[in-house]
PDB file of C-alpha atoms and ligand atoms in Angstrom:
ATOM      1  CA  UNK A   1      50.583  26.503 -49.361  1.00 47.00           C
ATOM      2  CA  UNK A   2      48.554  28.726 -47.217  1.00 49.00           C
ATOM      3  CA  UNK A   3      45.398  28.027 -49.259  1.00 50.00           C
ATOM      4  CA  UNK A   4      46.014  24.284 -48.988  1.00 52.00           C
ATOM      5  CA  UNK A   5      46.256  24.363 -45.168  1.00 49.00           C
ATOM      6  CA  UNK A   6      43.010  26.420 -44.971  1.00 52.00           C
ATOM      7  CA  UNK A   7      41.217  24.085 -47.274  1.00 54.00           C
ATOM      8  CA  UNK A   8      42.240  21.012 -45.367  1.00 58.00           C
ATOM      9  CA  UNK A   9      41.496  22.661 -42.071  1.00 62.00           C
ATOM     10  CA  UNK A  10      38.011  23.786 -43.333  1.00 66.00           C
ATOM     11  CA  UNK A  11      37.299  20.260 -44.549  1.00 69.00           C
ATOM     12  CA  UNK A  12      38.300  19.128 -41.088  1.00 66.00           C
ATOM     13  CA  UNK A  13      35.888  21.548 -39.717  1.00 76.00           C
ATOM     14  CA  UNK A  14      33.174  20.390 -41.912  1.00 75.00           C
ATOM     15  CA  UNK A  15      33.838  16.751 -40.874  1.00 73.00           C
ATOM     16  CA  UNK A  16      33.915  17.805 -37.183  1.00 76.00           C
ATOM     17  CA  UNK A  17      30.562  19.560 -37.679  1.00 75.00           C
ATOM     18  CA  UNK A  18      29.092  16.516 -39.407  1.00 75.00           C
ATOM     19  CA  UNK A  19      30.269  14.264 -36.624  1.00 75.00           C
ATOM     20  CA  UNK A  20      28.855  16.577 -33.932  1.00 73.00           C
ATOM     21  CA  UNK A  21      25.577  16.690 -35.844  1.00 70.00           C
ATOM     22  CA  UNK A  22      25.484  12.869 -36.130  1.00 70.00           C
ATOM     23  CA  UNK A  23      26.228  12.591 -32.418  1.00 69.00           C
ATOM     24  CA  UNK A  24      23.476  15.002 -31.531  1.00 65.00           C
ATOM     25  CA  UNK A  25      20.980  13.197 -33.653  1.00 64.00           C
ATOM     26  CA  UNK A  26      21.833   9.807 -32.323  1.00 66.00           C
ATOM     27  CA  UNK A  27      21.728  11.068 -28.739  1.00 63.00           C
ATOM     28  CA  UNK A  28      18.337  12.586 -29.329  1.00 66.00           C
ATOM     29  CA  UNK A  29      17.045   9.359 -30.925  1.00 63.00           C
ATOM     30  CA  UNK A  30      18.348   7.432 -27.966  1.00 65.00           C
ATOM     31  CA  UNK A  31      16.833   9.825 -25.488  1.00 64.00           C
ATOM     32  CA  UNK A  32      13.492   9.835 -27.181  1.00 73.00           C
ATOM     33  CA  UNK A  33      13.625   5.968 -27.533  1.00 73.00           C
ATOM     34  CA  UNK A  34      14.234   5.785 -23.745  1.00 77.00           C
ATOM     35  CA  UNK A  35      11.430   8.245 -23.256  1.00 81.00           C
ATOM     36  CA  UNK A  36       9.020   6.115 -25.262  1.00 85.00           C
ATOM     37  CA  UNK A  37      10.062   2.915 -23.519  1.00 88.00           C
ATOM     38  CA  UNK A  38       9.617   4.412 -20.115  1.00 90.00           C
ATOM     39  CA  UNK A  39       6.151   5.732 -21.193  1.00 93.00           C
ATOM     40  CA  UNK A  40       5.262   2.287 -22.364  1.00 94.00           C
ATOM     41  CA  UNK A  41       6.196   0.693 -19.054  1.00 95.00           C
ATOM     42  CA  UNK A  42       4.291   3.420 -17.058  1.00 96.00           C
ATOM     43  CA  UNK A  43       1.228   2.941 -19.325  1.00 96.00           C
ATOM     44  CA  UNK A  44       1.458  -0.801 -18.751  1.00 97.00           C
ATOM     45  CA  UNK A  45       1.568  -0.422 -15.005  1.00 97.00           C
ATOM     46  CA  UNK A  46      -1.354   2.120 -15.060  1.00 97.00           C
ATOM     47  CA  UNK A  47      -3.600  -0.120 -17.160  1.00 97.00           C
ATOM     48  CA  UNK A  48      -2.793  -3.097 -14.887  1.00 97.00           C
ATOM     49  CA  UNK A  49      -3.384  -1.044 -11.754  1.00 98.00           C
ATOM     50  CA  UNK A  50      -6.666   0.069 -13.100  1.00 96.00           C
ATOM     51  CA  UNK A  51      -8.153  -3.362 -12.536  1.00 95.00           C
ATOM     52  CA  UNK A  52      -7.258  -3.352  -8.832  1.00 98.00           C
ATOM     53  CA  UNK A  53      -9.353  -2.284  -5.850  1.00 97.00           C
ATOM     54  CA  UNK A  54      -7.153   0.719  -5.046  1.00 98.00           C
ATOM     55  CA  UNK A  55      -5.682   1.850  -8.445  1.00 98.00           C
ATOM     56  CA  UNK A  56      -3.832   4.891  -7.133  1.00 98.00           C
ATOM     57  CA  UNK A  57      -2.230   3.023  -4.322  1.00 98.00           C
ATOM     58  CA  UNK A  58      -1.229   0.266  -6.731  1.00 98.00           C
ATOM     59  CA  UNK A  59       0.394   2.698  -9.160  1.00 98.00           C
ATOM     60  CA  UNK A  60       2.142   4.675  -6.364  1.00 98.00           C
ATOM     61  CA  UNK A  61       3.504   1.538  -4.674  1.00 98.00           C
ATOM     62  CA  UNK A  62       4.882   0.085  -7.938  1.00 98.00           C
ATOM     63  CA  UNK A  63       5.830   3.102 -10.034  1.00 97.00           C
ATOM     64  CA  UNK A  64       9.498   3.000  -8.865  1.00 97.00           C
ATOM     65  CA  UNK A  65       9.829  -0.559 -10.248  1.00 97.00           C
ATOM     66  CA  UNK A  66       8.728   0.009 -13.826  1.00 96.00           C
ATOM     67  CA  UNK A  67      12.264  -0.740 -15.079  1.00 94.00           C
ATOM     68  CA  UNK A  68      12.106  -4.159 -13.370  1.00 96.00           C
ATOM     69  CA  UNK A  69       8.467  -4.952 -14.338  1.00 97.00           C
ATOM     70  CA  UNK A  70       8.654  -3.644 -17.873  1.00 95.00           C
ATOM     71  CA  UNK A  71       5.696  -5.299 -19.550  1.00 95.00           C
ATOM     72  CA  UNK A  72       6.058  -8.628 -17.839  1.00 96.00           C
ATOM     73  CA  UNK A  73       2.846  -9.530 -16.018  1.00 96.00           C
ATOM     74  CA  UNK A  74       4.384 -12.263 -13.760  1.00 96.00           C
ATOM     75  CA  UNK A  75       7.138  -9.818 -12.677  1.00 97.00           C
ATOM     76  CA  UNK A  76       4.387  -7.260 -11.919  1.00 98.00           C
ATOM     77  CA  UNK A  77       2.590  -9.794  -9.665  1.00 98.00           C
ATOM     78  CA  UNK A  78       5.872 -10.787  -7.981  1.00 98.00           C
ATOM     79  CA  UNK A  79       6.848  -7.120  -7.359  1.00 98.00           C
ATOM     80  CA  UNK A  80       3.353  -6.343  -6.003  1.00 98.00           C
ATOM     81  CA  UNK A  81       3.681  -9.224  -3.560  1.00 98.00           C
ATOM     82  CA  UNK A  82       7.284  -8.252  -2.566  1.00 98.00           C
ATOM     83  CA  UNK A  83       6.151  -4.677  -1.926  1.00 98.00           C
ATOM     84  CA  UNK A  84       3.167  -6.008   0.198  1.00 98.00           C
ATOM     85  CA  UNK A  85       5.496  -8.335   2.147  1.00 98.00           C
ATOM     86  CA  UNK A  86       7.840  -5.486   2.846  1.00 98.00           C
ATOM     87  CA  UNK A  87       5.050  -3.216   4.030  1.00 98.00           C
ATOM     88  CA  UNK A  88       3.663  -5.981   6.213  1.00 98.00           C
ATOM     89  CA  UNK A  89       7.083  -6.664   7.888  1.00 98.00           C
ATOM     90  CA  UNK A  90       7.409  -2.875   8.291  1.00 96.00           C
ATOM     91  CA  UNK A  91       3.920  -2.636   9.940  1.00 96.00           C
ATOM     92  CA  UNK A  92       4.857  -5.544  12.185  1.00 97.00           C
ATOM     93  CA  UNK A  93       7.895  -3.790  13.472  1.00 96.00           C
ATOM     94  CA  UNK A  94       5.915  -0.628  13.932  1.00 92.00           C
ATOM     95  CA  UNK A  95       3.177  -2.339  15.970  1.00 91.00           C
ATOM     96  CA  UNK A  96       5.723  -4.361  18.077  1.00 93.00           C
ATOM     97  CA  UNK A  97       7.596  -1.038  18.852  1.00 90.00           C
ATOM     98  CA  UNK A  98       4.384   0.817  19.660  1.00 83.00           C
ATOM     99  CA  UNK A  99       3.071  -2.009  21.811  1.00 85.00           C
ATOM    100  CA  UNK A 100       5.956  -1.525  24.156  1.00 86.00           C
ATOM    101  CA  UNK A 101       5.019   2.116  24.787  1.00 80.00           C
ATOM    102  CA  UNK A 102       3.398   2.862  28.068  1.00 76.00           C
ATOM    103  CA  UNK A 103       0.025   4.402  28.148  1.00 80.00           C
ATOM    104  CA  UNK A 104      -2.104   1.853  26.287  1.00 82.00           C
ATOM    105  CA  UNK A 105      -5.209   0.788  28.166  1.00 85.00           C
ATOM    106  CA  UNK A 106      -5.634  -2.940  28.896  1.00 87.00           C
ATOM    107  CA  UNK A 107      -8.197  -3.136  26.051  1.00 84.00           C
ATOM    108  CA  UNK A 108      -5.915  -1.369  23.591  1.00 85.00           C
ATOM    109  CA  UNK A 109      -2.886  -3.581  24.660  1.00 88.00           C
ATOM    110  CA  UNK A 110      -5.134  -6.634  23.953  1.00 89.00           C
ATOM    111  CA  UNK A 111      -6.113  -5.434  20.499  1.00 88.00           C
ATOM    112  CA  UNK A 112      -2.449  -4.716  19.621  1.00 90.00           C
ATOM    113  CA  UNK A 113      -1.307  -8.186  20.940  1.00 93.00           C
ATOM    114  CA  UNK A 114      -3.840  -9.886  18.785  1.00 93.00           C
ATOM    115  CA  UNK A 115      -2.859  -7.729  15.773  1.00 94.00           C
ATOM    116  CA  UNK A 116       0.804  -8.660  16.243  1.00 95.00           C
ATOM    117  CA  UNK A 117      -0.150 -12.340  15.853  1.00 97.00           C
ATOM    118  CA  UNK A 118      -2.407 -11.750  12.946  1.00 97.00           C
ATOM    119  CA  UNK A 119       0.099  -9.755  11.000  1.00 97.00           C
ATOM    120  CA  UNK A 120       2.720 -12.388  11.776  1.00 98.00           C
ATOM    121  CA  UNK A 121       0.317 -14.993  10.168  1.00 98.00           C
ATOM    122  CA  UNK A 122      -0.309 -12.776   7.177  1.00 98.00           C
ATOM    123  CA  UNK A 123       3.513 -12.257   6.723  1.00 98.00           C
ATOM    124  CA  UNK A 124       3.974 -16.050   6.598  1.00 98.00           C
ATOM    125  CA  UNK A 125       1.160 -16.420   4.053  1.00 98.00           C
ATOM    126  CA  UNK A 126       2.536 -13.701   1.863  1.00 98.00           C
ATOM    127  CA  UNK A 127       5.990 -15.061   2.084  1.00 98.00           C
ATOM    128  CA  UNK A 128       4.710 -18.514   1.066  1.00 97.00           C
ATOM    129  CA  UNK A 129       2.830 -17.050  -1.863  1.00 98.00           C
ATOM    130  CA  UNK A 130       5.897 -15.121  -3.099  1.00 97.00           C
ATOM    131  CA  UNK A 131       8.009 -18.274  -2.911  1.00 97.00           C
ATOM    132  CA  UNK A 132       5.471 -20.256  -4.863  1.00 97.00           C
ATOM    133  CA  UNK A 133       5.023 -17.480  -7.480  1.00 96.00           C
ATOM    134  CA  UNK A 134       8.790 -17.395  -7.868  1.00 94.00           C
ATOM    135  CA  UNK A 135       8.886 -21.088  -8.654  1.00 94.00           C
ATOM    136  CA  UNK A 136       5.892 -21.857 -10.846  1.00 93.00           C
ATOM    137  CA  UNK A 137       6.644 -24.896 -12.954  1.00 92.00           C
ATOM    138  CA  UNK A 138       5.456 -28.294 -14.004  1.00 89.00           C
ATOM    139  CA  UNK A 139       2.097 -29.433 -15.331  1.00 89.00           C
ATOM    140  CA  UNK A 140      -0.073 -28.251 -12.328  1.00 93.00           C
ATOM    141  CA  UNK A 141       0.663 -24.499 -12.613  1.00 94.00           C
ATOM    142  CA  UNK A 142      -3.104 -23.628 -12.286  1.00 93.00           C
ATOM    143  CA  UNK A 143      -3.221 -25.622  -9.071  1.00 95.00           C
ATOM    144  CA  UNK A 144      -0.086 -23.718  -7.844  1.00 95.00           C
ATOM    145  CA  UNK A 145      -1.717 -20.372  -8.666  1.00 96.00           C
ATOM    146  CA  UNK A 146      -4.944 -21.475  -6.892  1.00 96.00           C
ATOM    147  CA  UNK A 147      -2.922 -22.080  -3.777  1.00 96.00           C
ATOM    148  CA  UNK A 148      -1.239 -18.819  -3.987  1.00 97.00           C
ATOM    149  CA  UNK A 149      -4.665 -17.102  -4.195  1.00 98.00           C
ATOM    150  CA  UNK A 150      -5.849 -19.062  -1.149  1.00 98.00           C
ATOM    151  CA  UNK A 151      -2.794 -17.959   0.849  1.00 98.00           C
ATOM    152  CA  UNK A 152      -3.245 -14.289  -0.127  1.00 98.00           C
ATOM    153  CA  UNK A 153      -6.968 -14.468   0.788  1.00 98.00           C
ATOM    154  CA  UNK A 154      -5.959 -15.870   4.188  1.00 98.00           C
ATOM    155  CA  UNK A 155      -3.528 -13.064   4.606  1.00 98.00           C
ATOM    156  CA  UNK A 156      -6.384 -10.560   3.828  1.00 97.00           C
ATOM    157  CA  UNK A 157      -8.629 -12.270   6.360  1.00 97.00           C
ATOM    158  CA  UNK A 158      -5.922 -12.020   9.085  1.00 97.00           C
ATOM    159  CA  UNK A 159      -5.409  -8.277   8.320  1.00 96.00           C
ATOM    160  CA  UNK A 160      -9.145  -7.607   8.295  1.00 95.00           C
ATOM    161  CA  UNK A 161      -9.429  -9.372  11.713  1.00 94.00           C
ATOM    162  CA  UNK A 162      -6.839  -7.043  13.101  1.00 92.00           C
ATOM    163  CA  UNK A 163      -8.483  -3.767  11.783  1.00 90.00           C
ATOM    164  CA  UNK A 164     -11.936  -5.076  12.939  1.00 89.00           C
ATOM    165  CA  UNK A 165     -10.457  -5.130  16.489  1.00 85.00           C
ATOM    166  CA  UNK A 166      -9.943  -1.385  16.028  1.00 83.00           C
ATOM    167  CA  UNK A 167     -13.249  -0.667  14.476  1.00 81.00           C
ATOM    168  CA  UNK A 168     -15.274  -2.096  17.287  1.00 75.00           C
ATOM    169  CA  UNK A 169     -13.990   0.611  19.574  1.00 74.00           C
ATOM    170  CA  UNK A 170     -13.889   4.327  19.578  1.00 70.00           C
ATOM    171  CA  UNK A 171     -10.198   4.642  19.179  1.00 71.00           C
ATOM    172  CA  UNK A 172      -8.885   8.146  19.839  1.00 72.00           C
ATOM    173  CA  UNK A 173      -5.399   7.299  21.006  1.00 77.00           C
ATOM    174  CA  UNK A 174      -2.795   8.565  18.507  1.00 82.00           C
ATOM    175  CA  UNK A 175      -0.620   5.534  18.768  1.00 80.00           C
ATOM    176  CA  UNK A 176      -3.594   3.275  17.980  1.00 83.00           C
ATOM    177  CA  UNK A 177      -4.564   5.481  15.045  1.00 87.00           C
ATOM    178  CA  UNK A 178      -1.105   5.161  13.607  1.00 88.00           C
ATOM    179  CA  UNK A 179      -1.197   1.443  13.958  1.00 88.00           C
ATOM    180  CA  UNK A 180      -4.504   1.188  12.331  1.00 91.00           C
ATOM    181  CA  UNK A 181      -3.531   3.360   9.329  1.00 93.00           C
ATOM    182  CA  UNK A 182      -0.467   1.244   8.721  1.00 94.00           C
ATOM    183  CA  UNK A 183      -2.457  -1.994   8.807  1.00 95.00           C
ATOM    184  CA  UNK A 184      -5.199  -0.603   6.563  1.00 95.00           C
ATOM    185  CA  UNK A 185      -2.378   0.294   3.997  1.00 97.00           C
ATOM    186  CA  UNK A 186      -0.989  -3.313   4.101  1.00 98.00           C
ATOM    187  CA  UNK A 187      -4.605  -4.723   3.754  1.00 97.00           C
ATOM    188  CA  UNK A 188      -5.115  -2.528   0.673  1.00 98.00           C
ATOM    189  CA  UNK A 189      -1.786  -3.593  -0.875  1.00 98.00           C
ATOM    190  CA  UNK A 190      -2.669  -7.229  -0.308  1.00 98.00           C
ATOM    191  CA  UNK A 191      -6.072  -6.790  -1.865  1.00 98.00           C
ATOM    192  CA  UNK A 192      -4.381  -5.195  -4.847  1.00 98.00           C
ATOM    193  CA  UNK A 193      -1.829  -8.020  -5.151  1.00 98.00           C
ATOM    194  CA  UNK A 194      -4.754 -10.551  -5.132  1.00 98.00           C
ATOM    195  CA  UNK A 195      -6.486  -8.595  -7.874  1.00 98.00           C
ATOM    196  CA  UNK A 196      -3.504  -8.613  -9.968  1.00 98.00           C
ATOM    197  CA  UNK A 197      -2.778 -12.335  -9.491  1.00 97.00           C
ATOM    198  CA  UNK A 198      -6.447 -13.137 -10.172  1.00 96.00           C
ATOM    199  CA  UNK A 199      -5.730 -12.061 -13.778  1.00 95.00           C
ATOM    200  CA  UNK A 200      -2.544 -14.096 -14.035  1.00 93.00           C
ATOM    201  CA  UNK A 201      -3.174 -16.715 -16.652  1.00 83.00           C
ATOM    202  CA  UNK A 202      -0.931 -19.477 -18.081  1.00 73.00           C
TER     203      UNK A 202
HETATM  204  C1  NAG B 301      -7.506   4.183 -15.726  1.00 57.65           C
HETATM  205  O1  NAG B 301      -8.796   4.497 -15.305  1.00 57.65           O
HETATM  206  C2  NAG B 301      -9.021   5.867 -15.275  1.00 57.65           C
HETATM  207  C3  NAG B 301     -10.373   6.176 -14.633  1.00 57.65           C
HETATM  208  O2  NAG B 301     -11.297   5.095 -14.909  1.00 57.65           O
HETATM  209  C4  NAG B 301      -8.951   6.381 -16.751  1.00 57.65           C
HETATM  210  O3  NAG B 301      -9.247   7.792 -16.821  1.00 57.65           O
HETATM  211  C5  NAG B 301      -7.613   6.132 -17.256  1.00 57.65           C
HETATM  212  O4  NAG B 301      -7.541   6.496 -18.655  1.00 57.65           O
HETATM  213  C6  NAG B 301      -7.217   4.567 -17.170  1.00 57.65           C
HETATM  214  N1  NAG B 301      -5.856   4.518 -17.553  1.00 57.65           N
HETATM  215  C7  NAG B 301      -5.381   3.471 -18.114  1.00 57.65           C
HETATM  216  C8  NAG B 301      -3.921   3.536 -18.477  1.00 57.65           C
HETATM  217  O5  NAG B 301      -6.089   2.540 -18.517  1.00 57.65           O
HETATM  218  C1  NAG B 302       7.981   1.825   6.987  1.00 57.65           C
HETATM  219  O1  NAG B 302       7.400   2.465   8.096  1.00 57.65           O
HETATM  220  C2  NAG B 302       7.804   3.727   8.295  1.00 57.65           C
HETATM  221  C3  NAG B 302       7.153   4.289   9.596  1.00 57.65           C
HETATM  222  O2  NAG B 302       5.774   4.196   9.500  1.00 57.65           O
HETATM  223  C4  NAG B 302       7.462   4.619   7.071  1.00 57.65           C
HETATM  224  O3  NAG B 302       7.990   5.897   7.245  1.00 57.65           O
HETATM  225  C5  NAG B 302       8.130   3.996   5.915  1.00 57.65           C
HETATM  226  O4  NAG B 302       7.816   4.684   4.702  1.00 57.65           O
HETATM  227  C6  NAG B 302       7.739   2.563   5.749  1.00 57.65           C
HETATM  228  N1  NAG B 302       8.475   1.887   4.602  1.00 57.65           N
HETATM  229  C7  NAG B 302       7.828   1.008   3.803  1.00 57.65           C
HETATM  230  C8  NAG B 302       8.672   0.382   2.787  1.00 57.65           C
HETATM  231  O5  NAG B 302       6.659   0.729   3.893  1.00 57.65           O
HETATM  232  C1  NAG B 303      10.275 -15.679   4.292  1.00 57.65           C
HETATM  233  O1  NAG B 303      10.686 -17.011   4.539  1.00 57.65           O
HETATM  234  C2  NAG B 303      12.153 -17.250   4.505  1.00 57.65           C
HETATM  235  C3  NAG B 303      12.350 -18.740   4.664  1.00 57.65           C
HETATM  236  O2  NAG B 303      11.734 -19.482   3.645  1.00 57.65           O
HETATM  237  C4  NAG B 303      12.734 -16.443   5.637  1.00 57.65           C
HETATM  238  O3  NAG B 303      14.111 -16.624   5.604  1.00 57.65           O
HETATM  239  C5  NAG B 303      12.392 -14.996   5.442  1.00 57.65           C
HETATM  240  O4  NAG B 303      12.936 -14.264   6.557  1.00 57.65           O
HETATM  241  C6  NAG B 303      10.920 -14.803   5.391  1.00 57.65           C
HETATM  242  N1  NAG B 303      10.701 -13.384   5.127  1.00 57.65           N
HETATM  243  C7  NAG B 303       9.799 -12.727   5.935  1.00 57.65           C
HETATM  244  C8  NAG B 303       9.645 -11.286   5.517  1.00 57.65           C
HETATM  245  O5  NAG B 303       9.268 -13.199   6.873  1.00 57.65           O
HETATM  246  C1  NAG B 304     -15.359   8.986  20.576  1.00 57.65           C
HETATM  247  O1  NAG B 304     -14.764   9.426  21.846  1.00 57.65           O
HETATM  248  C2  NAG B 304     -14.615  10.901  21.816  1.00 57.65           C
HETATM  249  C3  NAG B 304     -14.003  11.182  23.177  1.00 57.65           C
HETATM  250  O2  NAG B 304     -13.857  10.183  24.044  1.00 57.65           O
HETATM  251  C4  NAG B 304     -16.070  11.474  21.728  1.00 57.65           C
HETATM  252  O3  NAG B 304     -15.920  12.923  21.737  1.00 57.65           O
HETATM  253  C5  NAG B 304     -16.664  11.060  20.454  1.00 57.65           C
HETATM  254  O4  NAG B 304     -17.973  11.637  20.282  1.00 57.65           O
HETATM  255  C6  NAG B 304     -16.676   9.596  20.297  1.00 57.65           C
HETATM  256  N1  NAG B 304     -17.107   9.127  18.977  1.00 57.65           N
HETATM  257  C7  NAG B 304     -17.994   8.193  18.799  1.00 57.65           C
HETATM  258  C8  NAG B 304     -18.328   7.850  17.396  1.00 57.65           C
HETATM  259  O5  NAG B 304     -18.420   7.510  19.705  1.00 57.65           O
END
């Protein structure tokens, strides 16, 4: 009797051990699969970013979206535009807030006022591009992509016009330096988005 109980309990133990082993193996396989997948996505982004004007900024700005982008180039382009639009809206709020601060000279206030307008235009153009990129369809997709490129180029021109206003003067004011940095960042993100979309093919 005693021996029988021991034997069945030991075979139970063996079974439990086997199950535990199986569980461990399958968990490990899943973990390493997830690892490989995430590496694939990261490599995909790195390779795509390598063909942009500012590869490091491209990777940094998009690396938290790899699980959305996966290896889908259209999604990559859309995400890059979305991130750029967000940054531009952010910059617009920053510039608007800073423009209300006292202490800007008349010249500086003029530069900032022009910039608010130019950033606003660039936001509209980026927004239009994003909408078009989200609804590519029909027989004239190449024409639609060409329009998107034109709008993004216009956005870059607007952003450049704004930063040129800064470069013409010897800006030492901290507020102005902060604004300029923020706009330069947006201009670089936009340039990267255009580089990515330039390689979009159908
Ligand atoms: C990206 O470019 C850098 C420098 O040119 C290179 O070292 C790196 O291997 C490239 N990475 C990918 C994923 O293409
Ligand atoms: C928005 O601007 C603030 C202030 O400059 C910055 O700290 C923040 O990281 C920005 N967010 C995005 C999404 O660009
Ligand atoms: C983009 O355009 C839509 C209308 O088409 C508007 O509701 C939205 O606020 C715009 N986004 C930005 C960031 O301007
Ligand atoms: C900019 O202005 C600061 C102080 O007003 C001056 O020290 C500096 O030399 C100027 N730089 C240039 C490039 O003009």
